[in-house]
Short mmCIF file of C-alpha atoms and ligand atoms in Angstrom, two decimals:
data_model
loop_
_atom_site.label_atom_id
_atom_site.label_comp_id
_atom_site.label_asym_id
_atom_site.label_seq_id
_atom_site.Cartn_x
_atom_site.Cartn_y
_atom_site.Cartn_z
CA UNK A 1 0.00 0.00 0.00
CA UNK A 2 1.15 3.33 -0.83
CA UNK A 3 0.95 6.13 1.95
CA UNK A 4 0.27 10.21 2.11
CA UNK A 5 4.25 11.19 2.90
CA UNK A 6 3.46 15.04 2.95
CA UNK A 7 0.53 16.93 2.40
CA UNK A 8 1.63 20.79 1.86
CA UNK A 9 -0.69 24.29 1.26
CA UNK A 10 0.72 27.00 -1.39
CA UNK A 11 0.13 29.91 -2.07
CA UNK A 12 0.48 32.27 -5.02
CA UNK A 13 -0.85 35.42 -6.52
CA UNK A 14 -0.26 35.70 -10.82
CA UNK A 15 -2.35 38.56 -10.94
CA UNK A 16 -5.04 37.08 -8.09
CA UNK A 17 -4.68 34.67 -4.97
CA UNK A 18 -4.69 30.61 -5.37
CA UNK A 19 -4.38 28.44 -2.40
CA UNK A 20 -3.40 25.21 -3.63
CA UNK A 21 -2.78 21.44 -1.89
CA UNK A 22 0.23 19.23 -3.01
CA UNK A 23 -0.30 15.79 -1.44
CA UNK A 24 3.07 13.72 -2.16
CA UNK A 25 3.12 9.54 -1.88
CA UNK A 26 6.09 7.79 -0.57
CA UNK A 27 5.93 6.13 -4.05
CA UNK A 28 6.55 9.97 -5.29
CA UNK A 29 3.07 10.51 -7.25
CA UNK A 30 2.08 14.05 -6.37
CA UNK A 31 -1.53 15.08 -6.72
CA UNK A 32 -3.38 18.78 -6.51
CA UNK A 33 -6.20 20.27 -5.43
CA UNK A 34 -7.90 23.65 -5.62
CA UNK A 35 -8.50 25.67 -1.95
CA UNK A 36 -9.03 28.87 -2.94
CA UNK A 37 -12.25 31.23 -1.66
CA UNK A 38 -11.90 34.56 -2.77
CA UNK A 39 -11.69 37.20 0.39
CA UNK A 40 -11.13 33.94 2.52
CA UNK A 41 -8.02 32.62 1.43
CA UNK A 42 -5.61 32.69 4.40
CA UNK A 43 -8.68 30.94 6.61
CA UNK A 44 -8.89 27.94 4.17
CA UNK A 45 -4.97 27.84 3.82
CA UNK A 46 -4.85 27.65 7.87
CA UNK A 47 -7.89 25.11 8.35
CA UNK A 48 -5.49 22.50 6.00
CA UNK A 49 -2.46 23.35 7.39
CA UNK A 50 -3.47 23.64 10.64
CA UNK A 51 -5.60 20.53 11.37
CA UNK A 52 -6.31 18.73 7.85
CA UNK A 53 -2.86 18.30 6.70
CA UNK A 54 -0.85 16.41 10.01
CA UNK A 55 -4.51 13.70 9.66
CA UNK A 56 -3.34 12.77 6.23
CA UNK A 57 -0.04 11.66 6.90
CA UNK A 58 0.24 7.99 6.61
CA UNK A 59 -3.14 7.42 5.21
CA UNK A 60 -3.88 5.37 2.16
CA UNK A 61 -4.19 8.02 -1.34
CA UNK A 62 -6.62 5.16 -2.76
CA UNK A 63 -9.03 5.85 -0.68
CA UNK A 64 -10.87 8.66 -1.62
CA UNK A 65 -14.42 7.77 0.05
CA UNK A 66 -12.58 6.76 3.38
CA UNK A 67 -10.70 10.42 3.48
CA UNK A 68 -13.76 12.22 2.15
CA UNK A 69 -15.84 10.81 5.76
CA UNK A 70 -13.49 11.01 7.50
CA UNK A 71 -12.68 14.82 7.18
CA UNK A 72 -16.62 14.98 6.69
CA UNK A 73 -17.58 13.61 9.40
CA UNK A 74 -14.95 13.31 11.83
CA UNK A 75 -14.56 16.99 12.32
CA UNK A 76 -17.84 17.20 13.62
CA UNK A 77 -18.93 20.96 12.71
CA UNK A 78 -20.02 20.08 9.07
CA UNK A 79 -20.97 22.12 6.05
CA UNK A 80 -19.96 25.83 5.38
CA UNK A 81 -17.63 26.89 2.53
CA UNK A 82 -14.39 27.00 4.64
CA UNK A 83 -14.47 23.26 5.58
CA UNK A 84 -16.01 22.13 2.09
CA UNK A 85 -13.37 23.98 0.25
CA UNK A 86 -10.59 22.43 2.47
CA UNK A 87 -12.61 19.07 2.21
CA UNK A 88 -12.25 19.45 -1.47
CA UNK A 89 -8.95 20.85 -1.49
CA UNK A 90 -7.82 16.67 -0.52
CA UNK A 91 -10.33 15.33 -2.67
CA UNK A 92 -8.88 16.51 -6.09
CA UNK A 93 -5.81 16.03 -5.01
CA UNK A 94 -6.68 12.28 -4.46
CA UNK A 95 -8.06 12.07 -7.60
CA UNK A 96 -5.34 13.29 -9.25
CA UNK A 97 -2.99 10.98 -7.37
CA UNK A 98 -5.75 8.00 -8.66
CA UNK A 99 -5.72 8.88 -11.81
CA UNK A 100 -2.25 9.17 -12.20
CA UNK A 101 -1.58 5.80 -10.48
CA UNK A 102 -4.02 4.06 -13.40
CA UNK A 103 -2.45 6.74 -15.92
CA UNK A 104 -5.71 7.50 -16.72
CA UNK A 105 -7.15 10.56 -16.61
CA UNK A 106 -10.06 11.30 -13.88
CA UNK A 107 -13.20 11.20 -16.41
CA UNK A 108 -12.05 7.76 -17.33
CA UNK A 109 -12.18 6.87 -13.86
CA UNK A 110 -16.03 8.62 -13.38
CA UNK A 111 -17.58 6.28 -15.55
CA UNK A 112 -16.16 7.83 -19.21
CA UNK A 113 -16.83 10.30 -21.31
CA UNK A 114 -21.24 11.03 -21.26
CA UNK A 115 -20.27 13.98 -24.28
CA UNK A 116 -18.17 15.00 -26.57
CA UNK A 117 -17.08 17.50 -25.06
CA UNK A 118 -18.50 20.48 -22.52
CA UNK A 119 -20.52 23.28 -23.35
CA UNK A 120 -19.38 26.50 -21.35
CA UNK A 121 -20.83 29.92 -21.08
CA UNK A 122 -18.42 33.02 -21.09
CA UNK A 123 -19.09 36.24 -19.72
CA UNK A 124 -19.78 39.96 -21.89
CA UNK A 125 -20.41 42.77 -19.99
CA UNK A 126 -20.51 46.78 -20.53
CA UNK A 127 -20.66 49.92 -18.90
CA UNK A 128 -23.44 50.93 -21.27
CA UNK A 129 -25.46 48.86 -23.64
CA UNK A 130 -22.72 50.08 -26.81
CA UNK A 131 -20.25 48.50 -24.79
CA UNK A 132 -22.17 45.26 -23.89
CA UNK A 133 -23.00 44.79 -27.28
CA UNK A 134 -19.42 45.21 -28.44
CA UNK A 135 -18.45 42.74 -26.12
CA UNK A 136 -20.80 40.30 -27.07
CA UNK A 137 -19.56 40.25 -30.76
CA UNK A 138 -16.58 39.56 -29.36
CA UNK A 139 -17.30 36.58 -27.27
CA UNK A 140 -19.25 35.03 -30.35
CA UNK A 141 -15.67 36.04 -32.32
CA UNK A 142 -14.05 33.39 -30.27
CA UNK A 143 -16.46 31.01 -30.53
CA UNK A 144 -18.84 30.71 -27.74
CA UNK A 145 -22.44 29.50 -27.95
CA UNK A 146 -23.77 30.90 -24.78
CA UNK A 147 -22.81 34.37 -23.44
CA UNK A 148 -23.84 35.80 -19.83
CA UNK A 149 -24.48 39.52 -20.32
CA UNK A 150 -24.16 41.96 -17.56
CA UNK A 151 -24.25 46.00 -18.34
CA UNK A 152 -24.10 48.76 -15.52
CA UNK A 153 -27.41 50.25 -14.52
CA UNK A 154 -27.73 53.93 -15.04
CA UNK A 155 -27.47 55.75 -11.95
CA UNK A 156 -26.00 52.74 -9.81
CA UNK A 157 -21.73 52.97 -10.09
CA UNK A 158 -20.31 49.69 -9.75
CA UNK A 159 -23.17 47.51 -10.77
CA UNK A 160 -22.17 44.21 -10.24
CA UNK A 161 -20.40 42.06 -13.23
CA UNK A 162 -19.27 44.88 -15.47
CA UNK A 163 -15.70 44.17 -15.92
CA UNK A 164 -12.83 46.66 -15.97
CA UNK A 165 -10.31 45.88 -18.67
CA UNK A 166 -10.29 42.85 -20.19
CA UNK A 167 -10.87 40.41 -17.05
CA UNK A 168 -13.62 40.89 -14.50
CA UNK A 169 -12.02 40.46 -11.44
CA UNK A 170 -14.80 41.81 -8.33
CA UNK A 171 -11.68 41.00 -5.75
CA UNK A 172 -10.61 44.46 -6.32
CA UNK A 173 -9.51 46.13 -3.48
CA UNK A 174 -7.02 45.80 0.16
CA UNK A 175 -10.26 45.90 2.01
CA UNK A 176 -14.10 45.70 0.58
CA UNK A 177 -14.75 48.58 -2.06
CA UNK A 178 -18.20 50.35 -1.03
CA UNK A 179 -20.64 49.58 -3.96
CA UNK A 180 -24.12 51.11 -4.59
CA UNK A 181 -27.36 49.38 -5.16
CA UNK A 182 -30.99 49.91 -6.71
CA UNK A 183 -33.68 47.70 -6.98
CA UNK A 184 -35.82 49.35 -8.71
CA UNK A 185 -33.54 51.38 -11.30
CA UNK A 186 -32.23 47.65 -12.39
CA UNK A 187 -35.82 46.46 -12.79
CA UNK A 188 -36.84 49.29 -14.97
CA UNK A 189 -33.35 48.45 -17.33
CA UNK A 190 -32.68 44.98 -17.08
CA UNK A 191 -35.16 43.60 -19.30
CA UNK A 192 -34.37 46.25 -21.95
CA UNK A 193 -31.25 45.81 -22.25
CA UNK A 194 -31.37 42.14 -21.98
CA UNK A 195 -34.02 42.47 -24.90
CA UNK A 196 -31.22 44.32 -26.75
CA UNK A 197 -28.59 41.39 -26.19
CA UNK A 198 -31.35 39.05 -27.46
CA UNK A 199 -32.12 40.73 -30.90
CA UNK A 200 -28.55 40.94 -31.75
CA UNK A 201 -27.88 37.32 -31.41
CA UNK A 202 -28.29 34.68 -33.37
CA UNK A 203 -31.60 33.02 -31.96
CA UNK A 204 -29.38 29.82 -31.47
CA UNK A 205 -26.77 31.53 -29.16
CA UNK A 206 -27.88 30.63 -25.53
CA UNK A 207 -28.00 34.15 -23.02
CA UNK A 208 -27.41 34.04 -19.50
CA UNK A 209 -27.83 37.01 -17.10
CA UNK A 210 -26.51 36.86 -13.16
CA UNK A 211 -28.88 38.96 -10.96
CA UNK A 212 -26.14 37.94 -8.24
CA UNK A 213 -28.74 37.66 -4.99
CA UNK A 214 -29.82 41.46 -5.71
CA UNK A 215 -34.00 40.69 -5.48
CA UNK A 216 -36.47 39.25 -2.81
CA UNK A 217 -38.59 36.29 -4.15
CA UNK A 218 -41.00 38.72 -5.09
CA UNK A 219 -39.04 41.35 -7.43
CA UNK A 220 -37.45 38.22 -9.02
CA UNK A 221 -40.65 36.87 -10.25
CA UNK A 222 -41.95 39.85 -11.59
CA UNK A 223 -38.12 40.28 -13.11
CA UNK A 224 -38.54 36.29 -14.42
CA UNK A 225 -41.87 37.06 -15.58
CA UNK A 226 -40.75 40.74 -17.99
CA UNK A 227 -38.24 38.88 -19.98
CA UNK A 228 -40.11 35.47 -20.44
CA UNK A 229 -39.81 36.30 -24.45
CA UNK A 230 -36.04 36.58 -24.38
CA UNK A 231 -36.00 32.89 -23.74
CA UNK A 232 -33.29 33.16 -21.26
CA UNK A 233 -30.92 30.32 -20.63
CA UNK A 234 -31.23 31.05 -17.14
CA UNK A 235 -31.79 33.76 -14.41
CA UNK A 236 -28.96 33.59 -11.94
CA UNK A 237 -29.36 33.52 -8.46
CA UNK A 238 -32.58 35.58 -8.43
CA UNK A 239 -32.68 35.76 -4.69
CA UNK A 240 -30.29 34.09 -1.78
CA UNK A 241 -30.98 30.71 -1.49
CA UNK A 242 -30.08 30.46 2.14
CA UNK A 243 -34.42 30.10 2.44
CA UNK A 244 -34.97 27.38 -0.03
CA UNK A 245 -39.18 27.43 -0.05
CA UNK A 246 -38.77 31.29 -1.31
CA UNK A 247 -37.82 29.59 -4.72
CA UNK A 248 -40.92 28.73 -4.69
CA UNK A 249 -42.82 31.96 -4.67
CA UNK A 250 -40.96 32.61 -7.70
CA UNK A 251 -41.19 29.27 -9.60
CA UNK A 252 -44.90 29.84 -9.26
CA UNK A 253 -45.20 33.00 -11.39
CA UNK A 254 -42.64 32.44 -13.85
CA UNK A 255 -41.30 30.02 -16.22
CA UNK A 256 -37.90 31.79 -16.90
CA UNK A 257 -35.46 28.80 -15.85
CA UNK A 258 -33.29 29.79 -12.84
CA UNK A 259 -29.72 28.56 -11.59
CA UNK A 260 -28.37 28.47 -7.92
CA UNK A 261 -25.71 27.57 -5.74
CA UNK A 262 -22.33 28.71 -6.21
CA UNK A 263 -22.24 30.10 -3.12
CA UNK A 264 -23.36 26.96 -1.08
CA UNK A 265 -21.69 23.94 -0.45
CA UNK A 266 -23.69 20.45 0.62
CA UNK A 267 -26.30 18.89 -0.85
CA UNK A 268 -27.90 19.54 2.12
CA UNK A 269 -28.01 23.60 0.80
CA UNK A 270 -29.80 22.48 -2.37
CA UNK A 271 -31.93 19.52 -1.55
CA UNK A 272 -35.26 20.98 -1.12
CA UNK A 273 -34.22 23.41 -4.35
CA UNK A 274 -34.04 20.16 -6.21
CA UNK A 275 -36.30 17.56 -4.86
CA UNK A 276 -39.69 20.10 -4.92
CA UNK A 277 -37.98 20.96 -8.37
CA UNK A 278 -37.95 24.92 -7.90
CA UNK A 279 -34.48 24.97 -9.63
CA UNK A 280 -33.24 24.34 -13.18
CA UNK A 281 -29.36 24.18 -13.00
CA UNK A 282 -27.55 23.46 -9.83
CA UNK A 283 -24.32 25.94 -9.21
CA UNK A 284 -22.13 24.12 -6.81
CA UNK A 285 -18.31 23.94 -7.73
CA UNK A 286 -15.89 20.90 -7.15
CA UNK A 287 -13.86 24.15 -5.15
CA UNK A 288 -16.23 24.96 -3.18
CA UNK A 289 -18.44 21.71 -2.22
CA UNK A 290 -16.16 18.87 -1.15
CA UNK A 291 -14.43 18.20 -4.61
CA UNK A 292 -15.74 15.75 -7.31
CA UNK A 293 -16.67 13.04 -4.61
CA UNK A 294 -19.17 15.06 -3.36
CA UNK A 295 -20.95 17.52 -6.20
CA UNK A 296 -20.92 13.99 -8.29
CA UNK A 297 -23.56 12.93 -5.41
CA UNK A 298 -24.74 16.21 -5.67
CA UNK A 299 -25.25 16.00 -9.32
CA UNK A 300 -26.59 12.47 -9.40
CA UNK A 301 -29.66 13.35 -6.77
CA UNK A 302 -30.77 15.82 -9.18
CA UNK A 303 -30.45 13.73 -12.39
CA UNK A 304 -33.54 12.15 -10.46
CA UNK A 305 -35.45 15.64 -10.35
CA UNK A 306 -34.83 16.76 -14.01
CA UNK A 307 -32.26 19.13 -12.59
CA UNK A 308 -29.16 19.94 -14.76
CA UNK A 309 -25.50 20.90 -13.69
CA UNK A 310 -24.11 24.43 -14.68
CA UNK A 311 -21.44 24.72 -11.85
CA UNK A 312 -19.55 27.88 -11.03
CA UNK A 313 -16.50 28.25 -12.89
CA UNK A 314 -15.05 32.25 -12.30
CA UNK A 315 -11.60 33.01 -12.30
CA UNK A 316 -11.24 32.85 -8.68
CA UNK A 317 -11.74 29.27 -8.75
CA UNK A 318 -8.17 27.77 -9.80
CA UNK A 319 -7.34 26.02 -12.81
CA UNK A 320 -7.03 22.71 -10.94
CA UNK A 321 -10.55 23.14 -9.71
CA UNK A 322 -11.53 24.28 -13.19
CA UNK A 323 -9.73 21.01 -14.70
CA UNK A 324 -11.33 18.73 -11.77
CA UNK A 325 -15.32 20.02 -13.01
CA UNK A 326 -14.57 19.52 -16.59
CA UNK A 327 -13.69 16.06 -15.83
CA UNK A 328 -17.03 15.88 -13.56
CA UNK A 329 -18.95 17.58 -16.24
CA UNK A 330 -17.93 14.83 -18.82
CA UNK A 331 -19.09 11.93 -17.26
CA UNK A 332 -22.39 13.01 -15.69
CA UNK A 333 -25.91 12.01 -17.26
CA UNK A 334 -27.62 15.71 -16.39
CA UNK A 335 -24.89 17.77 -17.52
CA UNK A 336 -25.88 21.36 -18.26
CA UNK A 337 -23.60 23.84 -18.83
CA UNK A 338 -20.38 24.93 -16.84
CA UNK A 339 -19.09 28.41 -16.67
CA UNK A 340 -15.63 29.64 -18.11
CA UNK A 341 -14.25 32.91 -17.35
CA UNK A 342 -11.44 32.12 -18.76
CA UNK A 343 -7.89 33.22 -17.03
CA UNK A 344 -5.06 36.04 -17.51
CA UNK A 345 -2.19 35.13 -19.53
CA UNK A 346 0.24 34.99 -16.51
CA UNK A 347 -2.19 32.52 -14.05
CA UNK A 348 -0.41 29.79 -17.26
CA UNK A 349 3.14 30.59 -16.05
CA UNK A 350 1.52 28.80 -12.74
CA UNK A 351 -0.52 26.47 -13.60
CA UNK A 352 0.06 24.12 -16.91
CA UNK A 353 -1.84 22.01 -19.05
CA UNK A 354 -5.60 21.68 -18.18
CA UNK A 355 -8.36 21.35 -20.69
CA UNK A 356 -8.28 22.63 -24.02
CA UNK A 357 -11.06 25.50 -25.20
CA UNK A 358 -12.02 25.33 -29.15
CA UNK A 359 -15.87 26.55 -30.39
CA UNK A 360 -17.52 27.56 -27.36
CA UNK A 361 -16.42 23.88 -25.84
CA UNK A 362 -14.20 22.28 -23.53
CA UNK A 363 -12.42 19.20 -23.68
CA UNK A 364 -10.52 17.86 -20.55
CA UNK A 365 -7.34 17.18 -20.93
CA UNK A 366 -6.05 13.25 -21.44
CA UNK A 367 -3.02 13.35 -19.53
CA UNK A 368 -3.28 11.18 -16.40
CA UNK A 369 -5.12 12.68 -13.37
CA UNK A 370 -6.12 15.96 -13.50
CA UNK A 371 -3.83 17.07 -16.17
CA UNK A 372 -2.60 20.02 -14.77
CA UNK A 373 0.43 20.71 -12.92
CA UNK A 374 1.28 23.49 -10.63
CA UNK A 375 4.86 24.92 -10.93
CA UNK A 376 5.77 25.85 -7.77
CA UNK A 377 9.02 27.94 -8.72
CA UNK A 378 6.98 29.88 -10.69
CA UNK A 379 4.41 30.39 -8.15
CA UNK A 380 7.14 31.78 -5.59
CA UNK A 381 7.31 34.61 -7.81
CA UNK A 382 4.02 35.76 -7.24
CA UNK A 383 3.23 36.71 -3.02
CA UNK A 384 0.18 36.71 -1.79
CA UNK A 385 -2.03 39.95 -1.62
CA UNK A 386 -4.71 40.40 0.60
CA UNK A 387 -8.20 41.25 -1.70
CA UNK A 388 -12.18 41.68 -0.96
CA UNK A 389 -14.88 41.11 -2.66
CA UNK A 390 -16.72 44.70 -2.51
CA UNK A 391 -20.34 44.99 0.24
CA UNK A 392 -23.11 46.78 -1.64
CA UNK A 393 -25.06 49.73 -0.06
CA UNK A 394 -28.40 51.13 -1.22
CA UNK A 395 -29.36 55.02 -1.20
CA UNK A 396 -29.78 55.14 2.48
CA UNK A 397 -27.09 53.68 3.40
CA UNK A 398 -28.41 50.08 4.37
CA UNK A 399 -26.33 46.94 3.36
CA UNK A 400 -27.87 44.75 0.71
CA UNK A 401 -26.63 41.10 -0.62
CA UNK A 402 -23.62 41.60 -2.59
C1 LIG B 1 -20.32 34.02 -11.25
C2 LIG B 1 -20.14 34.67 -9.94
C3 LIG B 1 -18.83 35.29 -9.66
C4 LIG B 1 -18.73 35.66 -8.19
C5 LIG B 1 -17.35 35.44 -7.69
C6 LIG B 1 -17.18 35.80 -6.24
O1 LIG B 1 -21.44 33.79 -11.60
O2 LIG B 1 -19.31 33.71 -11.86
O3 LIG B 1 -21.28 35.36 -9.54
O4 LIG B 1 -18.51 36.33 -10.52
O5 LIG B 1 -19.13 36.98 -7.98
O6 LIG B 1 -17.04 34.11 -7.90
O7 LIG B 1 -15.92 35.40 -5.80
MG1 LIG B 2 -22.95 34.16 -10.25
#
C-alpha cells in the first residue's frame, strides 16, 4: 500500500490569490487540489495546514471515500464553505494521485466520457449597452455558444459584473470597495437591455444574465416574468438561497429557468431546491463543495429531479478546480452547462496544461489525473495579496446582498 508522505498548502498570486494542496506519496506521485475562496483565502490555507494536513499523513491516497468521511464527518462541525473547500482541497488532489496511479485521466475513472465534449458559457459585460453589445460580438468572435451579459445600470456605479479591462475580477480592493445598489432602477433596465442582447444574437446563441442575490422572491418573479420572451438560458441567483421554499414563490409566477448555488456547499443547501424541483441548473463547484466526490452525489440526486449541472467556474476558482469540473462535467448524465471565465495570460506561467477551449467547448485534458500541474518555482514569484470582494449599499445607506 502506498501512503500520504506530505501533504503541503501553497500559495500564489499571478495577478489574483490561489491556495493550492500538493499531497506527495512515498511512491513519489504528487496530486493537486484547488482551496481557494476569494476574500477567505488565508482561513482555508490555515484550516489544512493547521488541522487537515498532520490527519493525512500515513493514510492510504486510494481511498478517496474513506478520506472524504473522514474529514466529513470526523470533524464534527459540518458544512460551510471553509471546511467544504478544504474538504475538497484533498479530494482533487486524491483524484489526481488516482488517476495518475491508473495513468488515466479522472473522467475515465467517473464512468467515461457522457459527451463530446462540454458546453461552457463566457461572460460579456458593458458599462453601457454600446459597450455590452461590443463585447458580445466579441465573445461570439471566439467562438462561444452561450454568453452571460451583464451592463451597468444607469445611476448605480459599480453595478455588479461589469468588468474593468479585459478580465472581471470583483476581488478588487485591500479591504471591501463600497458599492451602490438599486432595486428598482435595475428592474426598470434589465429587461431592456437584456431584450437588446437578445435581438442581436443569433436566436441559437444561448443568453445568460446573473442577478447575483440582488432581489427578494417577489421582485425576481416579476423580473422572471418581464423577460419570459427573451427565452433566457437562465436567471442567476434571483434571490439568496439560504431560504430554499422562497424559490418557490418565484417558480410559481414564472417560467424563466433559474440557476443556484455557487455560493453553497452540501447537498444539504440544495436539496429541497431540487427535490420540490424549484431549480433548473444546480451551481455548486468541485472548489467549493467537497471536490468531485461530493458535487458527483450532488449532481446524481438531481439527475432524479430533471435538474441539470451548470457549476460555477469564475476566475477565482483555480485552474485545478476548473480542470477537476470539466472532468465531472464529462461523465455526468444531467450535464448542463459549466461556466468559463477564462484566465489572464500569466495565471499559465503557474498552472500548466488543463483542458483545451475550441468553439464555445471544452475538452478535458487526457493526460493522467487531472492534467494540470502546478509549478511551484513559478508560483514563488508571485506573493500573496490580501483582496475583498466589494459589500453593496443602497441610497440610504443600508447593506444589501452583494
Ligand atoms: C459568477 C459569480 C462570480 C462571483 C465570484 C465571487 O457567476 O461567476 O457570480 O462572478 O461573484 O465568484 O468570488
Ligand atoms: Mg454568479
Amino acid at each position: 500500500m502506498d501512503t500520504i508522505v506530505a501533504a503541503d498548502v501553497l500559495i500564489t498570486c499571478p495577478s489574483r490569490n490561489f491556495v493550492t494542496l500538493k499531497i506527495t506519496t512515498a511512491d513519489g506521485v504528487v496530486g493537486w487540489g484547488d482551496a481557494t475562496l476569494n476574500g477567505r483565502e488565508l482561513a482555508v490555507a490555515s484550516y489544512l495546514r493547521d488541522h487537515v494536513c498532520p490527519l493525512l499523513i500515513g493514510r492510504d491516497p486510494a481511498r478517496i471515500e474513506d478520506i472524504w468521511n473522514y474529514l466529513f464527518k470526523g470533524v464534527y462541525w459540518r458544512r460551510g464553505p471553509m471546511t467544504m473547500t478544504a474538504v475538497a482541497a484533498v479530494d482533487l488532489a486524491l483524484w489526481d494521485i488516482k488517476g495518475k496511479v491508473a495513468q488515466m485521466p479522472v473522467y475515465q475513472l467517473l464512468g467515461g466520457a457522457a459527451r463530446q465534449a462540454v458546453l461552457v458559457y463566457t461572460h460579456a459585460s458593458g458599462a453601457d449597452v454600446p459597450e455590452l453589445l461590443e463585447d458580445v460580438a466579441a465573445a461570439r468572435g471566439r467562438g462561444f455558444r452561450a454568453i452571460r451579459a451583464q451592463a451597468g445600470v444607469p445611476g448605480v456605479a459599480g453595478t455588479y459584473g461589469v468588468k474593468h479591462g479585459q478580465y472581471y475580477e470583483p476581488a478588487n480592493a485591500a479591504l471591501p470597495e463600497e458599492q451602490h445598489w438599486d432595486t428598482e432602477a435595475y428592474l426598470r433596465f434589465a429587461p431592456d437591455y437584456l431584450g437588446q442582447v437578445r435581438d442581436f444574437l443569433d436566436s441559437e446563441v444561448a443568453l445568460l444574465h446573473d442577478i447575483h442575490h440582488r432581489l427578494t422572491p417577489l421582485e425576481a418573479a416579476r423580473f422572471g416574468r418581464s423577460v419570459e420572451d427573451l427565452h433566457l438560458f437562465w436567471m442567476e441567483d434571483p434571490t439568496p438561497a439560504d431560504n430554499q421554499e422562497s424559490f418557490r414563490l418565484i417558480r410559481s409566477h414564472t417560467i424563466t429557468p433559474i440557476a443556484t448555488g455557487e455560493v453553497l456547499s452540501s447537498i444539504w443547501d440544495v436539496k429541497q431546491l431540487i427535490a420540490e424541483q424549484l431549480i433548473d441548473y444546480v451551481r455548486l463547484s468541485v472548489t467549493h463543495s467537497g471536490g468531485i466526490t461530493h458535487l458527483r452525489k450532488v449532481f446524481n440526486f438531481a439527475e432524479l429531479y430533471q435538474v441539470r449541472s451548470g457549476s460555477h467556474g469564475p476566475s477565482d476558482i483555480s485552474p485545478i478546480g476548473q480542470a477537476g469540473a470539466v472532468h465531472l462535467d464529462m461523465t455526468i448524465a444531467n450535464f448542463g452547462i459549466q461556466e468559463f471565465m477564462g484566465y489572464p495570460q500569466i495565471v499559465s506561467e503557474v498552472f500548466h496544461g488543463g483542458p483545451t477551449y475550441a468553439d464555445g467547448y471544452l475538452t478535458p485534458s487526457e493526460a493522467p489525473g487531472l492534467g494540470i500541474e502546478y509549478d511551484e518555482t513559478a508560483a514563488a514569484r508571485f506573493e500573496y495579496s490580501p483582496k475583498y470582494l466589494p459589500v453593496a449599499r443602497r441610497a440610504d445607506g443600508t447593506v444589501h446582498d452583494w
